[in-house]
């Protein structure tokens, strides 16, 4: 029998949101150190989250349960989840194995990239379980700042680092890999925006973002993109600061199309669009011009489209899409406040941060 003080009796639960990039991270200057080619700015989401529970294990391996299936580091040691746990152990210099269980708030395989929320939640929960710290304050006192967790999370998946903060977040590349930083630039209360995620395909993407980040360097459009980004980053920051939706919208559409143009002209070329993606974005633009759809699109490494709009216009936007695109699945999300952490003990119940 285990006692309530047995470490395996305490579960550390992290809930981390996904985020949508307004200026995309695309291409790495140094893959080993996960140093991005450019700065990116994202909005943290609220409803699309991963909840990950971690506890100390008495086994000699790590285990990970997701979607009713359990894998272990004994049988699949190279799985990216186990590499991430090992990275956290080494960075914090704390030994011990973990038992992890994770679930997404959104249906899996629905076409929403879950790596941002997934790696953020995994990193927070693992750091908490290894240190025994159940709040951000305790982690900070232990020497594990949120900044340090963000840096660990981005090494698992670049975009995950931005999910450590609420509101609007900038990942700056700095002048060396060591100098890169991830910081919130505007609090969630600065501007509440809605994100209608329009899902056409729930297939796994055929080329991983890891492969596509490499292929970007082969595109003749990549260097010109990088050269023009400081102006776009400025435009996006200013639009958020002044809550200017059409300026923000124009910049995010240009950025998404530019990122996909780089992908489509990369070596090898990667096309994430399906015919529906192309038809849909043309439709969005013509509807907007005729005043029927006050929304602007952005698209990550997949065929599905995020439509950013004023929450007051949400009903108009979703009704219009449901009418014209009945085959699409919709997920409605909005600006979020960032991840949470708490612990659960069998005897005492939940302790919230
Ligand atoms: O975090 P990764 O390596 O899966 O790259 C994500 C890249 C985009 O989602 C397309 C853009 C971004 O900045 O989130």
Coordinates of C-alpha atoms and ligand atoms in Angstrom, one line a residue:
X1 CA 0.0 0.0 0.0
X2 CA 1.2 3.5 -0.7
X3 CA 1.1 6.3 1.8
X4 CA -0.2 9.8 1.0
X5 CA 3.4 11.1 1.1
X6 CA 4.5 8.5 -1.5
X7 CA 5.6 10.6 -4.5
X8 CA 3.6 8.4 -6.8
X9 CA 0.5 9.4 -4.9
X10 CA 0.8 13.0 -6.0
X11 CA -0.2 13.9 -9.5
X12 CA 0.9 17.2 -11.1
X13 CA -1.7 18.4 -13.6
X14 CA -0.8 21.0 -16.3
X15 CA -3.3 22.4 -18.7
X16 CA -1.7 24.2 -21.6
X17 CA -3.4 26.0 -24.5
X18 CA -2.5 25.9 -28.2
X19 CA -1.5 29.1 -29.9
X20 CA -2.0 30.6 -33.4
X21 CA 0.9 32.4 -35.0
X22 CA 0.2 35.8 -36.6
X23 CA 3.8 36.0 -37.8
X24 CA 4.9 32.4 -38.4
X25 CA 8.0 30.7 -37.2
X26 CA 9.2 29.1 -40.4
X27 CA 12.8 27.7 -40.8
X28 CA 15.5 27.2 -38.2
X29 CA 18.9 28.8 -38.2
X30 CA 20.2 26.0 -36.0
X31 CA 18.1 22.8 -35.7
X32 CA 20.1 21.3 -32.8
X33 CA 19.7 24.4 -30.6
X34 CA 16.2 25.0 -32.0
X35 CA 17.1 28.5 -33.0
X36 CA 14.5 30.0 -35.3
X37 CA 15.3 31.8 -38.5
X38 CA 12.9 34.7 -37.5
X39 CA 11.0 36.2 -34.7
X40 CA 7.3 35.1 -34.4
X41 CA 4.2 36.5 -32.7
X42 CA 1.3 34.4 -31.6
X43 CA -2.0 34.7 -29.8
X44 CA -2.6 32.1 -27.1
X45 CA -5.8 30.3 -27.4
X46 CA -8.3 29.4 -24.7
X47 CA -10.4 26.3 -25.6
X48 CA -7.9 24.2 -27.5
X49 CA -5.9 22.7 -24.7
X50 CA -3.9 19.7 -23.6
X51 CA -4.2 18.4 -20.1
X52 CA -1.2 16.4 -18.9
X53 CA -0.9 14.5 -15.6
X54 CA 2.6 13.5 -14.4
X55 CA 3.6 11.5 -11.4
X56 CA 6.8 9.9 -10.1
X57 CA 7.0 6.2 -11.1
X58 CA 8.8 3.4 -9.3
X59 CA 9.4 1.7 -12.6
X60 CA 12.8 1.9 -14.4
X61 CA 11.2 3.5 -17.5
X62 CA 8.9 6.4 -18.4
X63 CA 5.4 5.7 -19.6
X64 CA 3.0 7.8 -21.6
X65 CA -0.7 7.3 -22.0
X66 CA -2.7 9.0 -24.7
X67 CA -6.0 8.1 -26.4
X68 CA -6.3 4.9 -24.4
X69 CA -2.8 3.6 -25.5
X70 CA 0.3 3.4 -23.3
X71 CA 3.8 3.4 -24.6
X72 CA 7.0 3.2 -22.5
X73 CA 10.6 4.3 -22.9
X74 CA 11.6 0.7 -22.5
X75 CA 10.0 -0.3 -25.8
X76 CA 10.0 3.0 -27.8
X77 CA 13.0 5.0 -26.3
X78 CA 13.3 7.3 -29.3
X79 CA 9.7 8.6 -29.1
X80 CA 9.7 12.4 -29.0
X81 CA 7.8 12.5 -25.7
X82 CA 10.5 10.4 -24.0
X83 CA 13.3 12.5 -25.5
X84 CA 11.6 15.5 -24.1
X85 CA 11.3 14.0 -20.6
X86 CA 15.0 13.0 -20.7
X87 CA 15.9 16.6 -21.8
X88 CA 14.0 18.0 -18.8
X89 CA 15.6 15.5 -16.4
X90 CA 19.1 16.4 -17.7
X91 CA 18.5 20.2 -17.7
X92 CA 17.1 20.2 -14.1
X93 CA 19.6 17.5 -13.1
X94 CA 17.0 15.5 -11.3
X95 CA 16.7 11.7 -11.7
X96 CA 13.6 9.5 -11.6
X97 CA 11.1 8.1 -14.0
X98 CA 7.6 9.5 -14.7
X99 CA 4.3 8.1 -15.5
X100 CA 2.4 10.5 -17.8
X101 CA -1.2 10.6 -19.1
X102 CA -2.4 13.2 -21.5
X103 CA -5.6 14.3 -23.3
X104 CA -6.6 17.0 -25.7
X105 CA -9.8 19.1 -25.3
X106 CA -10.2 19.0 -29.0
X107 CA -10.9 15.8 -30.9
X108 CA -7.5 14.2 -31.9
X109 CA -6.9 13.8 -35.6
X110 CA -9.2 16.8 -36.3
X111 CA -6.4 18.7 -38.0
X112 CA -5.5 21.0 -35.2
X113 CA -1.8 20.8 -34.6
X114 CA -1.5 19.7 -31.0
X115 CA 2.3 19.9 -30.6
X116 CA 2.2 23.4 -29.1
X117 CA -0.3 22.6 -26.4
X118 CA 1.1 19.0 -26.0
X119 CA 4.7 19.9 -25.5
X120 CA 3.9 22.9 -23.3
X121 CA 1.7 20.7 -21.0
X122 CA 4.2 17.8 -21.0
X123 CA 7.1 20.1 -20.0
X124 CA 5.2 21.9 -17.2
X125 CA 3.8 18.7 -15.7
X126 CA 7.2 16.9 -16.0
X127 CA 9.1 19.8 -14.4
X128 CA 6.5 19.9 -11.6
X129 CA 6.6 16.1 -10.9
X130 CA 10.4 16.0 -11.0
X131 CA 10.8 19.0 -8.6
X132 CA 7.7 18.3 -6.5
X133 CA 6.6 21.9 -7.1
X134 CA 2.9 22.4 -7.6
X135 CA 2.7 26.1 -8.3
X136 CA 4.6 28.6 -10.5
X137 CA 5.9 30.3 -7.3
X138 CA 7.3 27.1 -6.0
X139 CA 8.9 26.3 -9.3
X140 CA 10.4 29.8 -9.4
X141 CA 11.8 29.4 -5.9
X142 CA 13.3 26.1 -7.0
X143 CA 15.1 27.9 -9.8
X144 CA 12.8 26.8 -12.5
X145 CA 11.3 30.0 -13.9
X146 CA 8.5 30.1 -16.5
X147 CA 11.1 31.4 -18.9
X148 CA 13.2 28.2 -18.3
X149 CA 10.2 26.0 -18.9
X150 CA 9.3 27.9 -22.1
X151 CA 12.9 27.4 -23.3
X152 CA 12.6 23.6 -22.6
X153 CA 9.2 23.4 -24.2
X154 CA 10.4 25.1 -27.4
X155 CA 13.2 22.5 -27.7
X156 CA 10.4 19.8 -27.9
X157 CA 8.4 21.8 -30.5
X158 CA 9.3 25.4 -31.4
X159 CA 5.8 26.8 -31.2
X160 CA 5.2 25.2 -27.7
X161 CA 7.4 27.7 -26.0
X162 CA 4.9 30.5 -26.8
X163 CA 2.1 28.5 -25.1
X164 CA 3.7 29.2 -21.7
X165 CA 2.1 32.7 -21.6
X166 CA -1.3 34.1 -22.1
X167 CA -2.3 36.9 -24.5
X168 CA 0.1 37.8 -27.3
X169 CA 3.6 36.3 -27.2
X170 CA 6.8 37.0 -29.1
X171 CA 9.6 34.5 -29.6
X172 CA 12.6 36.6 -30.5
X173 CA 15.5 34.9 -32.1
X174 CA 18.2 37.3 -30.7
X175 CA 21.7 37.4 -32.2
X176 CA 22.7 33.9 -31.0
X177 CA 20.9 30.7 -30.1
X178 CA 21.6 31.4 -26.4
X179 CA 20.1 34.9 -26.7
X180 CA 16.7 33.9 -28.0
X181 CA 13.8 34.7 -25.7
X182 CA 10.0 34.1 -25.4
X183 CA 8.0 36.9 -23.8
X184 CA 4.4 38.0 -23.5
X185 CA 4.1 41.3 -25.3
X186 CA 0.4 42.1 -24.6
X187 CA -1.8 40.7 -21.8
X188 CA -4.9 38.8 -22.8
X189 CA -7.1 41.8 -21.7
X190 CA -5.4 44.0 -24.3
X191 CA -7.7 42.6 -27.0
X192 CA -10.1 39.7 -27.1
X193 CA -10.2 38.1 -30.5
X194 CA -12.1 35.1 -31.7
X195 CA -10.5 32.3 -33.8
X196 CA -12.9 30.2 -35.8
X197 CA -10.9 27.1 -36.8
X198 CA -12.4 25.7 -40.1
X199 CA -11.5 22.0 -40.5
X200 CA -11.6 20.5 -43.9
X201 CA -9.3 17.5 -43.3
X202 CA -8.5 15.5 -40.3
X203 CA -5.6 13.6 -41.9
X204 CA -2.2 13.7 -40.4
X205 CA 0.0 16.2 -42.3
X206 CA 2.0 14.3 -44.9
X207 CA 5.2 16.3 -44.2
X208 CA 6.1 17.1 -40.6
X209 CA 7.0 20.7 -39.7
X210 CA 10.5 19.5 -38.8
X211 CA 11.0 18.4 -42.5
X212 CA 9.4 21.6 -43.8
X213 CA 11.5 23.9 -41.6
X214 CA 14.6 22.4 -43.4
X215 CA 13.1 22.6 -46.9
X216 CA 12.5 26.4 -46.4
X217 CA 16.2 27.1 -47.0
X218 CA 15.9 25.8 -50.5
X219 CA 13.2 28.3 -51.5
X220 CA 14.2 31.4 -53.5
X221 CA 11.5 33.2 -51.5
X222 CA 12.9 32.5 -48.1
X223 CA 15.7 35.2 -47.9
X224 CA 13.3 37.9 -49.2
X225 CA 10.7 36.8 -46.6
X226 CA 13.3 37.0 -43.8
X227 CA 14.4 40.5 -45.0
X228 CA 10.9 41.9 -44.9
X229 CA 9.8 40.4 -41.6
X230 CA 10.9 43.2 -39.2
X231 CA 8.4 45.5 -40.8
X232 CA 5.6 42.9 -40.5
X233 CA 6.5 42.2 -36.9
X234 CA 6.2 45.9 -36.3
X235 CA 2.9 46.2 -38.1
X236 CA 1.4 43.3 -36.2
X237 CA 2.6 44.6 -32.8
X238 CA 1.2 48.0 -33.6
X239 CA -2.2 46.6 -34.8
X240 CA -2.5 44.7 -31.5
X241 CA -1.6 47.7 -29.5
X242 CA -4.1 49.9 -31.3
X243 CA -6.7 47.1 -31.7
X244 CA -6.8 47.7 -35.5
X245 CA -8.4 44.6 -36.9
X246 CA -8.1 45.3 -40.6
X247 CA -4.4 46.2 -40.3
X248 CA -3.8 43.0 -38.3
X249 CA -5.9 41.0 -40.7
X250 CA -4.0 42.2 -43.8
X251 CA -0.6 41.4 -42.1
X252 CA -1.6 37.9 -40.9
X253 CA -3.0 36.9 -44.3
X254 CA 0.2 38.1 -46.0
X255 CA 2.3 36.3 -43.6
X256 CA 0.4 33.0 -43.9
X257 CA 0.5 33.1 -47.7
X258 CA 4.2 34.0 -47.7
X259 CA 5.0 31.1 -45.4
X260 CA 3.1 28.7 -47.6
X261 CA 4.7 30.2 -50.7
X262 CA 8.1 29.4 -49.1
X263 CA 6.9 25.9 -48.4
X264 CA 5.6 25.4 -51.9
X265 CA 8.8 26.6 -53.5
X266 CA 11.2 24.8 -51.0
X267 CA 13.5 21.9 -51.6
X268 CA 11.7 19.6 -51.5
X269 CA 8.5 21.5 -52.1
X270 CA 5.8 21.1 -49.6
X271 CA 2.1 21.9 -50.4
X272 CA -0.1 21.8 -47.3
X273 CA -3.1 23.3 -49.2
X274 CA -6.0 21.2 -50.5
X275 CA -8.3 22.5 -53.2
X276 CA -10.7 23.4 -50.4
X277 CA -8.1 25.5 -48.7
X278 CA -7.6 27.6 -51.9
X279 CA -11.3 27.9 -52.6
X280 CA -12.1 28.8 -49.0
X281 CA -9.5 31.6 -48.8
X282 CA -10.7 33.1 -52.1
X283 CA -14.3 32.9 -50.8
X284 CA -13.2 34.7 -47.5
X285 CA -11.7 37.5 -49.5
X286 CA -14.6 38.0 -51.8
X287 CA -17.2 37.8 -48.9
X288 CA -15.2 40.3 -46.9
X289 CA -15.0 42.7 -49.8
X290 CA -18.8 42.5 -50.2
X291 CA -19.2 43.2 -46.4
X292 CA -20.6 39.9 -45.5
X293 CA -17.7 38.4 -43.6
X294 CA -15.6 40.6 -41.2
X295 CA -12.8 38.0 -40.7
X296 CA -9.2 37.4 -41.8
X297 CA -7.5 34.1 -42.3
X298 CA -4.2 32.5 -41.3
X299 CA -3.1 28.9 -42.0
X300 CA -0.5 26.7 -40.1
X301 CA 1.3 23.7 -41.6
X302 CA -1.9 22.0 -42.7
X303 CA -4.9 22.5 -44.9
X304 CA -7.2 24.0 -42.3
X305 CA -7.9 27.7 -41.9
X306 CA -8.1 29.9 -38.8
X307 CA -10.4 32.9 -39.2
X308 CA -9.7 35.8 -36.8
X309 CA -12.5 38.1 -36.0
X310 CA -14.1 40.4 -33.4
X311 CA -16.0 38.1 -30.9
X312 CA -19.0 40.4 -31.4
X313 CA -19.1 39.2 -35.1
X314 CA -18.7 35.5 -34.2
X315 CA -22.3 34.6 -34.9
X316 CA -22.3 36.3 -38.3
X317 CA -19.0 34.5 -39.2
X318 CA -20.0 31.0 -38.1
X319 CA -23.5 31.2 -39.6
X320 CA -22.1 32.3 -43.0
X321 CA -19.5 29.5 -43.0
X322 CA -22.1 26.8 -41.9
X323 CA -24.4 27.9 -44.7
X324 CA -21.8 27.9 -47.5
X325 CA -19.4 25.2 -46.2
X326 CA -21.6 22.6 -44.5
X327 CA -18.8 19.9 -44.9
X328 CA -16.4 21.9 -42.7
X329 CA -16.1 21.2 -38.9
X330 CA -15.8 24.3 -36.8
X331 CA -14.1 24.9 -33.5
X332 CA -14.6 28.3 -31.9
X333 CA -11.7 29.6 -29.8
X334 CA -10.5 32.9 -28.5
X335 CA -7.6 34.8 -26.8
X336 CA -6.6 32.8 -23.7
X337 CA -4.8 33.4 -20.4
X338 CA -2.1 30.7 -20.6
X339 CA -1.4 27.5 -18.8
X340 CA -2.4 26.3 -15.3
X341 CA -0.8 23.9 -12.9
X342 CA -2.1 22.2 -9.9
X343 CA -1.6 19.0 -7.9
X344 CA -3.9 16.2 -6.9
X345 CA -3.3 13.9 -4.0
X346 CA -5.5 10.9 -3.4
X347 CA -6.1 11.9 0.2
X348 CA -6.5 15.7 0.0
X349 CA -8.0 16.3 -3.5
X350 CA -7.0 19.2 -5.7
X351 CA -4.7 22.1 -4.8
X352 CA -5.0 24.9 -7.4
X353 CA -2.4 27.3 -8.3
Ligands
LIG1 O1 6.5 24.1 -33.7 P1 6.7 23.4 -35.0 O2 8.1 23.0 -35.3 O3 5.6 22.4 -35.3 O4 6.4 24.6 -36.1 C1 5.2 25.3 -36.2 C2 5.2 26.2 -37.3 C3 3.9 26.9 -37.6 O5 2.8 26.4 -36.7 C4 3.4 26.7 -39.0 C5 4.0 28.4 -37.3 C6 4.1 28.8 -35.9 O6 4.8 29.8 -35.7 O7 3.4 28.3 -35.0

